[in-house]
XYZ file of C-alpha atoms in Angstrom:
650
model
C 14.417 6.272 -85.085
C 16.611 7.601 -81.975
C 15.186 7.797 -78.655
C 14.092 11.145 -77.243
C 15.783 12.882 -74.269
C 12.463 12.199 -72.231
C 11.932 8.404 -72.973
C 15.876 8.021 -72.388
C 15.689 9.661 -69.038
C 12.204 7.704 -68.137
C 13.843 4.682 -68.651
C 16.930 4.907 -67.112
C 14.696 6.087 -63.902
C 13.154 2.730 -64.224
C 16.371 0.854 -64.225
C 17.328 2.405 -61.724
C 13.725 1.962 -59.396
C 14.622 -2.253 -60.353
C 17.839 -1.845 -59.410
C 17.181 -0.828 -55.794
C 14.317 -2.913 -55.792
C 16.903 -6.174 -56.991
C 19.296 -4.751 -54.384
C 16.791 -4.451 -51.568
C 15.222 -8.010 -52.026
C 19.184 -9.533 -52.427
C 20.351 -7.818 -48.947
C 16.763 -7.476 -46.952
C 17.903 -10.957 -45.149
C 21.855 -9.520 -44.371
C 20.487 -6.400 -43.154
C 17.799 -8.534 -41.601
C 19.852 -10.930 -39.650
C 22.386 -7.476 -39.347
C 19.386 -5.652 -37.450
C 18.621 -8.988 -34.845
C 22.753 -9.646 -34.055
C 22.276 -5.826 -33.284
C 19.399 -6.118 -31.148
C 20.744 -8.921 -29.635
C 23.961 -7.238 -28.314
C 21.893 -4.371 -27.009
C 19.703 -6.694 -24.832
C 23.041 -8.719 -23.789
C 24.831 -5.456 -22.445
C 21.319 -4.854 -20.215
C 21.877 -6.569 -16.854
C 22.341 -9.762 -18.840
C 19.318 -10.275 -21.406
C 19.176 -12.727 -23.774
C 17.006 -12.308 -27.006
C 16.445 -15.147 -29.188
C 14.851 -15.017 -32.514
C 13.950 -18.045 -34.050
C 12.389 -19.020 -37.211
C 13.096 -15.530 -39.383
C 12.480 -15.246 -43.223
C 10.732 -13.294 -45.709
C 7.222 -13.578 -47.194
C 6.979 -11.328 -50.595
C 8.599 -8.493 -51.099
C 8.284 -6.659 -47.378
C 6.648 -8.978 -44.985
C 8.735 -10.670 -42.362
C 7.691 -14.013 -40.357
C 9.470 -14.729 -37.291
C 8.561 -18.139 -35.519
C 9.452 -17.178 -32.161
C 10.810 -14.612 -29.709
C 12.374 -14.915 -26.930
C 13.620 -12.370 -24.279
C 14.922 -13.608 -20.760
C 17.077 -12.973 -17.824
C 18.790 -16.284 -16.170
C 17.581 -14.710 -12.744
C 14.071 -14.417 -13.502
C 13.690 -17.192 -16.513
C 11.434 -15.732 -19.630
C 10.595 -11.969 -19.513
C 8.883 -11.772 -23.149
C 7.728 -14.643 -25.250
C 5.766 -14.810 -28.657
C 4.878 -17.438 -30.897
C 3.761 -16.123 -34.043
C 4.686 -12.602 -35.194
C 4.279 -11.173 -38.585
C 5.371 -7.779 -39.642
C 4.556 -6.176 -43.273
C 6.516 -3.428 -43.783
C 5.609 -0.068 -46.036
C 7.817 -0.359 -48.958
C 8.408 2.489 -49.967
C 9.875 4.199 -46.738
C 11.954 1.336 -47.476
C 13.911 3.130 -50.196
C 14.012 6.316 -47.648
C 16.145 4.148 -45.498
C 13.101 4.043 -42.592
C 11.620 1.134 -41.209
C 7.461 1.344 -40.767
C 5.089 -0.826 -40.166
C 1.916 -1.148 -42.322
C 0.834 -4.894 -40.404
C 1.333 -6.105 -37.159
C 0.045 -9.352 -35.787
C 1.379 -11.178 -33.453
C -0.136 -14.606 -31.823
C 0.625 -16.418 -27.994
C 1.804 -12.719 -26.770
C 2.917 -13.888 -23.132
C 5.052 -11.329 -20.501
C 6.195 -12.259 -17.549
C 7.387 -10.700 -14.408
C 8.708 -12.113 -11.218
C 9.292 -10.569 -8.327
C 12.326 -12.302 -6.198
C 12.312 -12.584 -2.545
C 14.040 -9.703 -0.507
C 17.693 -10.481 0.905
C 19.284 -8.851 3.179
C 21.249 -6.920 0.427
C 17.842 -5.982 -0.845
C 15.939 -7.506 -4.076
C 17.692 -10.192 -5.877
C 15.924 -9.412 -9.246
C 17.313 -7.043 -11.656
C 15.476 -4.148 -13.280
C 15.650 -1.768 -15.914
C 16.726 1.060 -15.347
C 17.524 4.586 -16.877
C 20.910 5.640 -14.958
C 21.103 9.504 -14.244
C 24.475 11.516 -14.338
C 24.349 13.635 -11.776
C 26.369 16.016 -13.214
C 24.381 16.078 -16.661
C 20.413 17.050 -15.831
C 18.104 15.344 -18.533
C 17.243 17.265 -21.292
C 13.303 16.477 -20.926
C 12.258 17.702 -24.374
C 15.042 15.755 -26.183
C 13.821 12.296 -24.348
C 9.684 12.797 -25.272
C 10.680 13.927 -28.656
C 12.688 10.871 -29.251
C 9.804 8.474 -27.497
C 7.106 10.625 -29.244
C 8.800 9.853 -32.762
C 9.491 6.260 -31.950
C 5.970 5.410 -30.935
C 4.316 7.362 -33.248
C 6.134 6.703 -36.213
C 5.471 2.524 -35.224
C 2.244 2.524 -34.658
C 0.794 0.460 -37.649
C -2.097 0.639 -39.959
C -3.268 -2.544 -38.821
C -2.397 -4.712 -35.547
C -4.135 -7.626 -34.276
C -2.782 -9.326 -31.491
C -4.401 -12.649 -30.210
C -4.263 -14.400 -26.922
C -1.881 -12.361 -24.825
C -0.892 -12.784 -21.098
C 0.727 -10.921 -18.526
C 2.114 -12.201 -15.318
C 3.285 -10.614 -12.345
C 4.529 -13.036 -9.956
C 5.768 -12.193 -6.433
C 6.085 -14.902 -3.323
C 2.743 -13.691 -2.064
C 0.545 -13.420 -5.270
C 0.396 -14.185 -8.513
C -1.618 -11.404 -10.746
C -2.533 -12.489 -14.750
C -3.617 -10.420 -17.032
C -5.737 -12.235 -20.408
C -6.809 -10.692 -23.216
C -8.004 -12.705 -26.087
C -8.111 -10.086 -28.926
C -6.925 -6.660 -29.760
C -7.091 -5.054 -32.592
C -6.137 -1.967 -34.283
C -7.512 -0.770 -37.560
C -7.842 2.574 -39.148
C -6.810 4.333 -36.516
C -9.505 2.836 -34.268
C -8.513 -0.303 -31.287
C -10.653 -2.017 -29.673
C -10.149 -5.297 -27.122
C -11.139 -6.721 -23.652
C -9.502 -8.252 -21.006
C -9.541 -9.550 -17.557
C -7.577 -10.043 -14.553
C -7.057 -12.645 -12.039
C -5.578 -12.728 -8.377
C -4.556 -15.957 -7.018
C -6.894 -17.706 -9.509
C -9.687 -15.759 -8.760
C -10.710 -14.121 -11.956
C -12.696 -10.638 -11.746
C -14.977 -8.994 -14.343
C -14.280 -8.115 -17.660
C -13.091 -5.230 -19.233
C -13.348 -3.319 -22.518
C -10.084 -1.361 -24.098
C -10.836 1.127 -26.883
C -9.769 4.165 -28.520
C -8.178 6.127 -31.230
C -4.153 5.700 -32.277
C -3.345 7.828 -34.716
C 0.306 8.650 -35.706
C -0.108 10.911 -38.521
C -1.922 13.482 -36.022
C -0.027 12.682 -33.257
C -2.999 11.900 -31.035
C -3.772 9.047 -28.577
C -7.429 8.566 -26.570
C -8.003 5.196 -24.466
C -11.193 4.141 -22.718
C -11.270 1.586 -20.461
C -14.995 0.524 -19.000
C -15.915 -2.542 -16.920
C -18.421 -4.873 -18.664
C -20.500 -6.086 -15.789
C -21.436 -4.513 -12.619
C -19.366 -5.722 -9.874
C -17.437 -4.373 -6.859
C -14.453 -6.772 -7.004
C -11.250 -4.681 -6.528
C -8.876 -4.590 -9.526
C -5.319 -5.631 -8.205
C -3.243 -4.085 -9.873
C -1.308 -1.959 -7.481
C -2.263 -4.401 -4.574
C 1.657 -6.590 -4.755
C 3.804 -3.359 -4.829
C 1.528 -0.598 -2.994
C -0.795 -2.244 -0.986
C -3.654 -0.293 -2.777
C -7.059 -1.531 -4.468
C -8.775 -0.043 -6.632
C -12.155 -0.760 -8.425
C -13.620 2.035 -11.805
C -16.693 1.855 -14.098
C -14.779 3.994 -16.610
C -11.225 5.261 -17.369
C -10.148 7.968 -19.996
C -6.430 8.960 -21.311
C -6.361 11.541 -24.136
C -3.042 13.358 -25.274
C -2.718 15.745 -28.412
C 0.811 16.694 -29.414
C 0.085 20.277 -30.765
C 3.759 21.529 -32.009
C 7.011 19.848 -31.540
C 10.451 21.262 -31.951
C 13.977 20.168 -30.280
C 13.617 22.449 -27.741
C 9.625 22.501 -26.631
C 6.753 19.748 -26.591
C 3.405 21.583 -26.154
C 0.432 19.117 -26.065
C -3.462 19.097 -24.234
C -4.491 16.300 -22.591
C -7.616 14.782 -20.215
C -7.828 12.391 -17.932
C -10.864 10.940 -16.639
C -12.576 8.587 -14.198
C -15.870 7.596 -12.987
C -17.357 5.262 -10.232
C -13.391 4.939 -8.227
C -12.389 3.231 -4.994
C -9.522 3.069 -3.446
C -8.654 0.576 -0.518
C -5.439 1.165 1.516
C -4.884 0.943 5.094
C -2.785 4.518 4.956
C -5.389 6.031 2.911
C -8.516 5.199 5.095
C -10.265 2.402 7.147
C -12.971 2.319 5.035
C -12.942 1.818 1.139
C -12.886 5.469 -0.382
C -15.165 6.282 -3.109
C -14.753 8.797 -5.963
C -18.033 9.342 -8.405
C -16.262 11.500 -11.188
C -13.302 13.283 -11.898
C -11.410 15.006 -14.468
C -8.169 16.871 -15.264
C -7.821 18.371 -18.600
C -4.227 20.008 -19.087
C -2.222 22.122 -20.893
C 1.366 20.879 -20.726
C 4.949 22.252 -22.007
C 7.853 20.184 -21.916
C 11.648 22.438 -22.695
C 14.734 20.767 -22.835
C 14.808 21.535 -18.724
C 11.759 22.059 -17.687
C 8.115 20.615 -17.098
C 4.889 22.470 -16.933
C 0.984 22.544 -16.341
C -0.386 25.874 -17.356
C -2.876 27.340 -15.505
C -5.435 26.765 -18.312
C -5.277 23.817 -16.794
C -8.750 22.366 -15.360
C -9.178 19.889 -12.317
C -13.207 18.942 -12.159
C -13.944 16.366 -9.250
C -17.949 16.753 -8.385
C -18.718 20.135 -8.160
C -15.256 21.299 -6.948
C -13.734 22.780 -10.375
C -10.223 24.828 -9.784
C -7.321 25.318 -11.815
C -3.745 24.164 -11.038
C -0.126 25.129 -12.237
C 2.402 23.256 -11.791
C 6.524 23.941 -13.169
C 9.632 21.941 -12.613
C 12.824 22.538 -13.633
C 16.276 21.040 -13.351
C 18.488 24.001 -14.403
C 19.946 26.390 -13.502
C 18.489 24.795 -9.931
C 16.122 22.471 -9.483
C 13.267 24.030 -8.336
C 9.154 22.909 -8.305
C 6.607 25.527 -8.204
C 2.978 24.494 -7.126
C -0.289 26.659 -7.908
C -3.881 26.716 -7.235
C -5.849 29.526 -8.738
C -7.995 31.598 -6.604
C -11.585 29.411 -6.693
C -14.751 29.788 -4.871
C -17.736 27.146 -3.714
C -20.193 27.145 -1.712
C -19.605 24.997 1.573
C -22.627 22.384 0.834
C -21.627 21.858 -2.420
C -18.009 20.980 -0.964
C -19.323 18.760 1.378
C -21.410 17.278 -0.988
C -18.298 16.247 -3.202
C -15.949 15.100 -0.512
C -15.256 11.300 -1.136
C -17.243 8.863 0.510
C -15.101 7.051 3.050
C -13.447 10.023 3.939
C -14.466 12.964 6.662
C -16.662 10.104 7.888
C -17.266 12.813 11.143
C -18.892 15.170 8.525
C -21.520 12.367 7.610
C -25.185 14.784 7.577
C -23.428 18.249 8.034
C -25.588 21.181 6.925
C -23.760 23.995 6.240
C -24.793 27.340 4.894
C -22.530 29.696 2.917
C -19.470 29.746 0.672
C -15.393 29.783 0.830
C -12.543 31.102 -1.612
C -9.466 29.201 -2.049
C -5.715 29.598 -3.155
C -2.402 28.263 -2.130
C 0.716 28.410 -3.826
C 4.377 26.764 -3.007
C 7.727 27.314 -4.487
C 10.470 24.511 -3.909
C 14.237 25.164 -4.639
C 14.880 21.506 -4.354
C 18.419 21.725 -3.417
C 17.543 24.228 -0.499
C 14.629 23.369 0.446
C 14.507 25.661 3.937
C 14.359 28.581 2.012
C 10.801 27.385 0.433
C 8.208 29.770 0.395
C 4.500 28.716 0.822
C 0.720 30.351 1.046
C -2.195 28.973 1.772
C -5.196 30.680 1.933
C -9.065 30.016 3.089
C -11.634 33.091 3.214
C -14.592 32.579 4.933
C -17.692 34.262 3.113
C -20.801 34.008 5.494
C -19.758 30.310 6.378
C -22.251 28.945 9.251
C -23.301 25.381 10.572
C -27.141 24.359 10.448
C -26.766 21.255 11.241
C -23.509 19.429 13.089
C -22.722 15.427 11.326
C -21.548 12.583 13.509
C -19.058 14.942 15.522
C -20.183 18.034 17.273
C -18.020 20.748 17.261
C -19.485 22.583 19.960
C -18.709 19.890 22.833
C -15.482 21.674 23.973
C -17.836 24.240 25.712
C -19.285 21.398 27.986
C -18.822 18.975 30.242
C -17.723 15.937 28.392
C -16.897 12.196 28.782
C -13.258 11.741 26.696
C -12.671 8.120 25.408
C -9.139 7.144 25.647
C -8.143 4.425 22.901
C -5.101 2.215 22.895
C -4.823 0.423 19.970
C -8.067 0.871 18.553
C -9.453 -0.680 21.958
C -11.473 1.529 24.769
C -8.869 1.436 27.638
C -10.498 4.575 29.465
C -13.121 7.067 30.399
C -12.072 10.731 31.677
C -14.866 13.137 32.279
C -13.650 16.490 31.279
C -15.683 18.712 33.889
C -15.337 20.211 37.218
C -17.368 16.498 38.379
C -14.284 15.416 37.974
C -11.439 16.089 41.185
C -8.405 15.368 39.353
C -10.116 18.551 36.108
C -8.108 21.348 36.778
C -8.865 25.013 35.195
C -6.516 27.250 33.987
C -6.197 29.475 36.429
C -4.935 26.201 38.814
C -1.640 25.803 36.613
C 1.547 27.109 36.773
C 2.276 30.078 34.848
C 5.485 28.394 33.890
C 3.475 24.792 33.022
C 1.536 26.595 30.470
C 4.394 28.518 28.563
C 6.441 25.719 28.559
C 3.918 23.944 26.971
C 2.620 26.719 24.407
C 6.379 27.493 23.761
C 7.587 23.579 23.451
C 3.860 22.336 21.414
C 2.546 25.534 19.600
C 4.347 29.296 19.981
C 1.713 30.764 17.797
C -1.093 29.085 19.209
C -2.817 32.437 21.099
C -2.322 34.279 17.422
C -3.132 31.520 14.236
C -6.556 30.497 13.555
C -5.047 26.704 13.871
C -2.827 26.348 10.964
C 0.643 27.540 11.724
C 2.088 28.508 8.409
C 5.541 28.771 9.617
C 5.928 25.462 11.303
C 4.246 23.734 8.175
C 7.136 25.033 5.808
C 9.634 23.978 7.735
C 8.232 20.689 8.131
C 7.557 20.421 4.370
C 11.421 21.379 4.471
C 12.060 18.512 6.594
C 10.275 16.299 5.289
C 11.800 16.644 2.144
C 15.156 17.083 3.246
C 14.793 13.395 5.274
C 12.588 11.946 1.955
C 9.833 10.734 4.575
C 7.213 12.264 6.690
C 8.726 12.773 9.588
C 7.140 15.754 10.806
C 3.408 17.404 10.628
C 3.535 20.541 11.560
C 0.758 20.292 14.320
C -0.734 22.896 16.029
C -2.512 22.734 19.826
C -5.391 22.955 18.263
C -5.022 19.880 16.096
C -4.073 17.427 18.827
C -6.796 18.632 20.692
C -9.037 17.435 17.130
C -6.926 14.399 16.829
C -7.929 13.537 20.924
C -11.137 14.454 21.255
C -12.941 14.101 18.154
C -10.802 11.507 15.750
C -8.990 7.718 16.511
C -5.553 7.312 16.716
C -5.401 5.839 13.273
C -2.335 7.329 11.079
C -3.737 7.560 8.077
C -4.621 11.016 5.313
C -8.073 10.310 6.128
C -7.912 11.140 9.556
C -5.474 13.889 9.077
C -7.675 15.613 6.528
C -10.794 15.269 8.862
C -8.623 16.885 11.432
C -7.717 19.820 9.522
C -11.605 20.373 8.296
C -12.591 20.507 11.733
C -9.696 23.087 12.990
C -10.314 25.503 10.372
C -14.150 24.968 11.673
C -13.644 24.970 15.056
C -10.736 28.027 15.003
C -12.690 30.188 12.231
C -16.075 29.900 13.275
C -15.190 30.595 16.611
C -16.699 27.525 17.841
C -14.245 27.451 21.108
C -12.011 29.783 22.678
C -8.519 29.656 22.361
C -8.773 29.462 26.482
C -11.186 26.793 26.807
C -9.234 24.530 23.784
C -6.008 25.146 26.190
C -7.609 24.008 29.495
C -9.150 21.052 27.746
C -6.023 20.001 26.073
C -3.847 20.260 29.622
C -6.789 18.067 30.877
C -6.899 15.502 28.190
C -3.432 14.777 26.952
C -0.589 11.922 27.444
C 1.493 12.560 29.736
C 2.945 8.924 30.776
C 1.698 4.743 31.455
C -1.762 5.578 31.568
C -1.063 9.039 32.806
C -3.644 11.909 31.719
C -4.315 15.880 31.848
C -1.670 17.292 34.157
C -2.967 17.072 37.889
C -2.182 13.399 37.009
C 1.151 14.441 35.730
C 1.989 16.465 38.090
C 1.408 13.801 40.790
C 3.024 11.559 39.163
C 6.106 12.950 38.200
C 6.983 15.301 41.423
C 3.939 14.393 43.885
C 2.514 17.767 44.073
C -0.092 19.967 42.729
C -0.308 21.845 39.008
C 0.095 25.035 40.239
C 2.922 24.376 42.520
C 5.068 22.761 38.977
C 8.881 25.028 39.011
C 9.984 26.049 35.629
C 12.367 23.072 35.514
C 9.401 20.291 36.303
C 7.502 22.472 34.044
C 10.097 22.661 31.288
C 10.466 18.450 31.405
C 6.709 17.638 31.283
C 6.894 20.120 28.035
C 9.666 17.748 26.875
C 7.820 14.495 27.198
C 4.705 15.598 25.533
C 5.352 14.607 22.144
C 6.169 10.961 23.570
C 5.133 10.647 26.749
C 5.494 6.509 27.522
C 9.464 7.381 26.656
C 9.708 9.790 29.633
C 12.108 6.917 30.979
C 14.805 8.034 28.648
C 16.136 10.801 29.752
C 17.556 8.828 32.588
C 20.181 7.262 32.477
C 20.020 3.971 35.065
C 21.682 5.672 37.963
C 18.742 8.085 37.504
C 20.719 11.276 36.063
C 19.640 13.283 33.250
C 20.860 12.509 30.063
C 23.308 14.832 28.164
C 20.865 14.953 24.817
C 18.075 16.955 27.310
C 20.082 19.907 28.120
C 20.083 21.073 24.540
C 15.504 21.698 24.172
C 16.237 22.926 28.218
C 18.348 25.764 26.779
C 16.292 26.521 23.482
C 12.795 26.882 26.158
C 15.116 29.192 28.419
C 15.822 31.100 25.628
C 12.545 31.088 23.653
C 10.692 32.264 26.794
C 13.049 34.757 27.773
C 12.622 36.130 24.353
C 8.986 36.475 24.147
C 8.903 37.682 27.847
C 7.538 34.592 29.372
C 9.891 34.569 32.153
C 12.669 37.120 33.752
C 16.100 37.053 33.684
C 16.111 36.118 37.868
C 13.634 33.129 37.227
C 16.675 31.753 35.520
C 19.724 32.876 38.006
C 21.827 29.751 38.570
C 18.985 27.418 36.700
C 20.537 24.216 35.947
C 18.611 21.575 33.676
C 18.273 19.655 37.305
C 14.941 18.462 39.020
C 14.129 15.341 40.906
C 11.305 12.564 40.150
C 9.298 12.093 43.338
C 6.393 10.815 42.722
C 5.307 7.212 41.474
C 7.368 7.792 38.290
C 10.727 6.923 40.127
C 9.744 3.483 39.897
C 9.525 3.051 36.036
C 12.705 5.158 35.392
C 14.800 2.961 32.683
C 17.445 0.701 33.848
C 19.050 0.445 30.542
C 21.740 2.359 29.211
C 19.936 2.997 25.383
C 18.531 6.430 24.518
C 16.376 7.492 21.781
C 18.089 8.802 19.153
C 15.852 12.349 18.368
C 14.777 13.397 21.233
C 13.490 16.549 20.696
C 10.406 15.573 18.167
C 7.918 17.950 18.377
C 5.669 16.439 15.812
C 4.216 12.805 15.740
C 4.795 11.673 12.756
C 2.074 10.942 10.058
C 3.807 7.349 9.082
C 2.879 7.169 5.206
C 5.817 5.006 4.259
């Protein structure tokens, strides 16, 4: 009896199925051994690699044994080694032409990482690296969809990887990282590890969390097992900073992906931080809770945090925005949405270790806040920037360790030379060498408001102005090279704070000016007289009747607009004075250039007249005790018109 169409059809289908199946099993090992000479090119054509696969065969039908890996650079020996890895692959994405993983476990998981001494033509070791073409801007979309595929599409039903170590390894210290057992199934991980510095091995800690490929969605949790305060190292070797958690939390859900946008939501979260670095603070800094739950879009040239986005740290809760692009300019624009709090409850959540002066402030009342910066990158003077604080009913029960209120009174100033007490200046008519501001030159003081702080009379302490431009310089030099201080802050900064350059102290300082400047704790007057009464001025030289002395033997109020002009120069370094002598005791050429911008500046705002200036030369003589510590070399600073100390981050 002839076969039907149907059972003809069905069983040439199943020829076919053994067919592939008979050609898959006969060329898995050549495409096999095809995929690892592949693989093995690729790492030899980065800076070097060589990967080593040892071992290789097949068990069944899809699951593949390797022996051992291998993956080093002669310059810094083994990078990546495992002993035991065994992959089973999903079959049937087999016939697709796709490789996934259904298994993963891999045993003896060891990575090193050795940092090489510094030469003189830098670092010696090699790194990966992503090269940029300037003339191509990255196509940001293209590169997450392309990782987001990659790792998602990997991530296996089942992974269990035992005994793994990481090593980072500089000339200093030597970090390892152990974890014993991690494990993936259905979706769920969970592992622990621990970390050692030195051989000193600190608490252990608990990884967990959800991978899930098929939703596109990735949570991690990371919680220390046993109470302890030891810092966690990890950023200690490169950045210098510790840092000690009870919890961590990283979630990210890929909502919609195309080849031109990547929208996704996200949280991160953290509990029971400190952070130790000697730029950040003196004194460990300690963060209770924190969140920041975004909503991110990612084009083909362009990043960005919608303002949906939520930061939560205590009970300060505000919303950011944030957008960068790279075409058609690269520009950054930075957002935070109009918020309000009340001032104790700020104070409250300010991190402990930080605004140390504020320590038992009582403060009544509440504050709004918004501030908002926009960045063209590749001009970045014409930046535009706002930053705004209202005051709603804000007043001061109770002052902390600093009081506020001491500029009004007779005061003893401590003067500190690295971080030791080198003198005591009473600020006060008690003493003969306090001068008020009626005893100094007319020309003293507008040199010095002109040269330190135009606006000074006019801001309530923040100058927004000279802040933009010295964001713009800053990022135009890619340091911090300038602060954009007002009078008002050095006063803080001399009076109230140490000499320590670190964000601590700076964002005590700028707590207390808005205070001080808002609340109308001080005059702008009496903040002026202390300051000329108070500041550097030369070796051990302070306020200006010392100055004045010093410099030209005479009194404050007898200063010309020349000697007035060059103790306005010397302010922002004051032991450097020397400098702008040469060694047969003439000025140097790199002075007449702020003598003409002060000429003009205070001819502009009416400061001085046009015959104050007839046949002024940038000329004066040193007559006082000064002459004798004028330089007698011939070497000159090479910017020597700073008018900002810089805040020294790097």
């Amino acid at each position: 009896m002839p076969m039907s169409r149907n059972v003809r059809n069905a069983l040439y289908g199943l020829f076919l199925v053994l067919l592939i199946i008979l050609l898959v099993v006969l060329g898995r090992n050549w495409v096999l051994q095809a995929t690892i000479k592949k693989a093995q090119q690729k790492f030899q054509g980065m800076n070097q690699m060589e990967l080593s696969i040892n071992g290789t065969r097949f068990v069944g039908l899809a699951q593949i044994h390797i022996n051992q890996i291998l993956l080093s650079n002669p310059q810094t020996d083994t990078l990546v080694q495992i002993d035991s890895l065994l992959l089973q692959l999903k079959i049937w994405e087999l016939f697709k032409g796709t490789i996934r993983l259904k298994d993963l476990e891999a045993k003896h998981l060891t990575l090193n990482y050795r940092e090489l001494a510094t030469t003189a033509e830098g670092p010696s070791n090699n790194r990966l690296a992503a090269k940029v073409s300037q003339e191509e801007p990255l196509n940001y979309s293209r590169i997450l969809n392309r990782v987001l595929k990659t790792s998602f599409s990997m991530i296996p039903n089942r992974m269990q990887l035992a005994n793994i170590q990481v090593n980072y390894i500089t000339p200093e210290h030597r970090m390892v990282m152990e974890c014993p057992q991690w494990e993936l199934k259905n979706h769920q991980m969970e592992g622990r590890f621990s970390i050692s510095k030195n051989g000193v091995t600190l608490p252990e800690f608990a990884l967990s969390g959800t991978l899930d490929g098929s939703r596109k969605f990735i949570e991690l949790r990371c919680s220390k097992m046993q109470d302890s305060s030891a810092i966690v190292p990890i950023f200690e070797p490169g950045l210098g900073l510790g840092m000690q958690f009870d919890t961590l939390q990283f979630k990210i859900q890929v909502a919609a992906s195309s080849a031109n946008e990547v929208t996704c939501s996200g949280l991160f979260g953290i509990s029971g931080l400190t952070l130790t670095h000697p730029k950040l603070s003196q004194e460990p800094v300690g963060f209770r809770g924190g969140s920041f739950r975004f909503q991110a879009t990612v084009k083909n040239h362009s990043v960005e945090f919608d303002s949906t986005s939520v930061v939560t740290f205590n009970k300060l809760v505000f919303s950011p925005y944030l957008h960068y692009q790279n075409q058609p300019r690269p520009r950054l624009e930075v957002k935070i949405l109009p918020f309000g709090i009340q001032a104790g409850d700020l104070l409250s959540s300010l991190p402990d270790g930080l605004f140390t002066s504020f320590r038992g402030m009582e403060i009544n009342g509440a504050l709004k806040y918004n501030a908002q910066i926009n960045i063209p990158l590749d001009d970045p003077d014409s930046l535009r920037a706002v930053s705004e604080v209202t005051n709603r009913g804000i007043a001061i029960q109770r002052f902390g360790t600093a009081s506020l209120t001491q500029l009004n009174d007779t005061f003893t100033y401590q003067v500190y030379k690295d971080g030791r007490n080198t003198r005591s200046i009473f600020v006060g008519p008690g003493n003969p060498c306090f001068v008020g501001l009626d005893q100094v030159s007319p020309y003293l003081k507008n040199a010095v408001i002109t040269s330190e702080d135009g606006g000074f009379f006019y801001h309530k302490g923040f100058d927004q102005e000279a802040i933009k431009h010295a964001i713009a310089d800053n990022l135009k030099k890619g340091r911090f090279a300038r602060g954009g201080s007002t009078i008002t802050m050095q006063l803080v900064k001399n009076v109230f704070l140490t000499q320590q350059k670190t964000i601590s102290r700076k964002m005590e300082e700028w707590m207390m000016v808005w205070l001080i400047e808002n609340l109308n704790l001080t005059t702008k007057e009496r903040m002026f007289e202390v300051y000329l009464n108070v500041i550097e001025w030369g070796p051990n030289i302070y306020g200006i009747c010392e100055a004045s002395e010093f410099y030209f033997d005479k009194s404050p109020m007898e200063l010309t607009l020349n000697e007035s002009i060059f103790l306005a120069s010397i302010i922002p370094s004051p032991t450097r004075y020397k400098y702008t002598f040469d060694k047969e005791g003439n000025i140097r050429d790199f002075y007449f250039a702020f003598h003409r911008f002060l000429i003009e500046t205070m001819l502009k705002r009416e400061q001085i007249t046009s015959e104050d200036t007839l046949n002024l030369l940038p000329d004066f003589e040193l007559k006082g005790l000064a002459r004798e510590f004028v330089s007698q070399t011939d070497s000159s600073p090479t910017d020597s018109t700073l008018r900002e100390e810089p805040l020294e981050l790097d």
